[in-house]
């Protein structure tokens, strides 16, 4: 039973008191009829007022009842929303547990024979790149003599040494111009012909370029050498885009880092082979150098023989072409197992994560806010490889060692030592890649290169100030060789392999080809600038030639420390979520420092739950407001 409001109770009490008073007065003045009539009228008036008050009370009680019903309805709705949130939370927990089990199964996958064969066949393209990067170094004097002879036969006069140096620098740097064109075309080729198909077609360019270089002396045309170097540059540019893409897409999650390092191992093996064959005792002679350059045909022919047996990238087949059965067949061969559902699920998750970007172009990639951060990281990582000064060592190490005081023969053997150390350290870095992490190794590499680039400068300065003391010359030569070799060691640890691999890891299937094209284009542009500019820079700066590289190394170290996330043991879906949910710096920083997938997963789960609760609550509140305007006002 609902009690009367206090104001109404007070009013009724006052009226009752007045009525009693009037009745008492009537008892005392019972003989006065007129006064009785007046009193009765007053009683009637007060009774009417009392009736109105009671009616008002009844209306207010009814309104309170309606409010209580509305409140009960809202409480029921809140309880319903709470139950829905709990169901959603349980679903997200089950989904997270399922994803965790799937990832654990992915991490248990091993290296199979056919996967090893496919990677070996693919990395012959990177061996081609390494071979043609280093092959021009050792026979520098032989090639310059050839150019002098051809010029004299044509024009009947000797060419100046400066002009010969410029022609040789063209032969060196035009390789990078071709690489820029090939690298920029990599994304288009990968999407149109596939990763494997693009590599097979690319070998035609490798054969043509090698033949042009091999017949240069026979044709007595250094223009043919330039054109051959350009064609082989296009071939190598395509390889640097297609090979890392192919390997990252066929490699199991737990082996992606180590197998990605095989790219750099192939490059270093190619460098070492070119340096060994380039010594004077083998092909580093006036008659042997065309054969040395022409041997670039071997990796191309070998890849043409081995690669057709390999499957196309399963990710390309499933996500780009939507050929699920072909993708399953490729995975069964690569994994040597019929249990490939985890891989299919992981690819489907990646496909769902990047559906909005499935047909992304280079312009859209550059303009995308979500993809801008990984694109900048990929580009800067490529610059950190080329502007570190390593190509100055690769292209001009023989000349560098000679200027440090070594004999020509000793300088060539020191150059071979560079190649051997590169191979050894790349082998060491393969197990470290998935154990230590990409970001950590890159920081170690850049830091060590910075330190020893300073020591290289110190060795040059020692020669300048103490060149008249033979003992100091010998000690300076030793310091120069040790510093240069240590510089190469730290390059092999991080900057040598990580930029190629991490660029492919930072992007999902849709934008990956465009991102690789842009990153490889930047890499080859920087390669060209170093190749064409280092001789002039060496002439201008003399003993301080490596100081600009030291400055760049410091800048790249700071950038890597602050901006580059750790991608070790992360699926492509998780890496994409790292940037999608982490456009704010704090999320990137936490993920980089701790490398935990739980950070992204929990953040995503809380976002889903929060959004669901907000939507449901708003919807139900709006319904209540429509039914009860007074409740809304309150």
XYZ file of N, CA and C in Angstrom, residues 123-124 126-135 263-277 299 419 423:
90
model
N 66.481 -18.998 -53.801
C 67.561 -18.088 -53.412
C 68.691 -18.047 -54.439
N 68.627 -18.854 -55.477
C 69.600 -18.691 -56.560
C 69.489 -17.308 -57.180
N 68.959 -14.570 -55.401
C 69.746 -13.698 -54.536
C 71.239 -13.973 -54.693
N 71.614 -15.217 -54.998
C 73.009 -15.523 -55.300
C 73.445 -14.751 -56.557
N 72.537 -14.683 -57.529
C 72.805 -13.886 -58.726
C 73.065 -12.426 -58.366
N 72.255 -11.896 -57.464
C 72.411 -10.517 -57.005
C 73.767 -10.314 -56.328
N 74.119 -11.229 -55.415
C 75.404 -11.101 -54.720
C 76.584 -11.231 -55.661
N 76.492 -12.163 -56.597
C 77.597 -12.379 -57.541
C 77.847 -11.124 -58.374
N 76.787 -10.522 -58.899
C 76.950 -9.366 -59.772
C 77.244 -8.085 -59.008
N 76.967 -8.092 -57.710
C 77.370 -6.953 -56.885
C 78.881 -6.945 -56.677
N 79.464 -8.125 -56.436
C 80.888 -8.183 -56.121
C 81.803 -8.468 -57.292
N 81.260 -8.933 -58.426
C 82.111 -9.390 -59.519
C 82.873 -8.247 -60.180
N 68.202 -15.609 -47.611
C 68.367 -14.616 -48.687
C 69.754 -13.989 -48.632
N 70.086 -13.501 -47.444
C 71.385 -12.840 -47.288
C 72.530 -13.834 -47.401
N 72.306 -15.069 -46.949
C 73.351 -16.091 -47.088
C 73.669 -16.309 -48.569
N 72.632 -16.372 -49.401
C 72.861 -16.548 -50.842
C 73.605 -15.351 -51.425
N 73.258 -14.146 -50.950
C 73.961 -12.946 -51.427
C 75.439 -13.024 -51.070
N 75.728 -13.407 -49.833
C 77.122 -13.448 -49.388
C 77.898 -14.555 -50.100
N 77.235 -15.695 -50.356
C 77.905 -16.760 -51.108
C 78.231 -16.270 -52.517
N 77.280 -15.562 -53.138
C 77.546 -14.996 -54.461
C 78.701 -14.015 -54.447
N 78.745 -13.181 -53.418
C 79.866 -12.242 -53.274
C 81.191 -12.982 -53.141
N 81.210 -13.995 -52.283
C 82.453 -14.734 -52.050
C 82.915 -15.441 -53.318
N 81.988 -16.070 -54.032
C 82.356 -16.770 -55.264
C 82.943 -15.796 -56.272
N 82.322 -14.619 -56.411
C 82.837 -13.631 -57.369
C 84.214 -13.133 -56.966
N 84.443 -12.993 -55.651
C 85.746 -12.509 -55.189
C 86.831 -13.568 -55.366
N 86.492 -14.820 -55.100
C 87.479 -15.888 -55.274
C 87.828 -16.057 -56.747
N 86.816 -16.081 -57.598
C 87.081 -16.236 -59.030
C 87.773 -15.021 -59.628
N 73.707 -19.162 -62.426
C 72.546 -19.170 -61.522
C 71.217 -19.126 -62.260
N 84.275 -11.484 -48.067
C 83.238 -12.418 -48.500
C 83.116 -13.616 -47.587
N 79.802 -14.760 -45.249
C 79.145 -16.067 -45.276
C 79.069 -16.653 -43.870
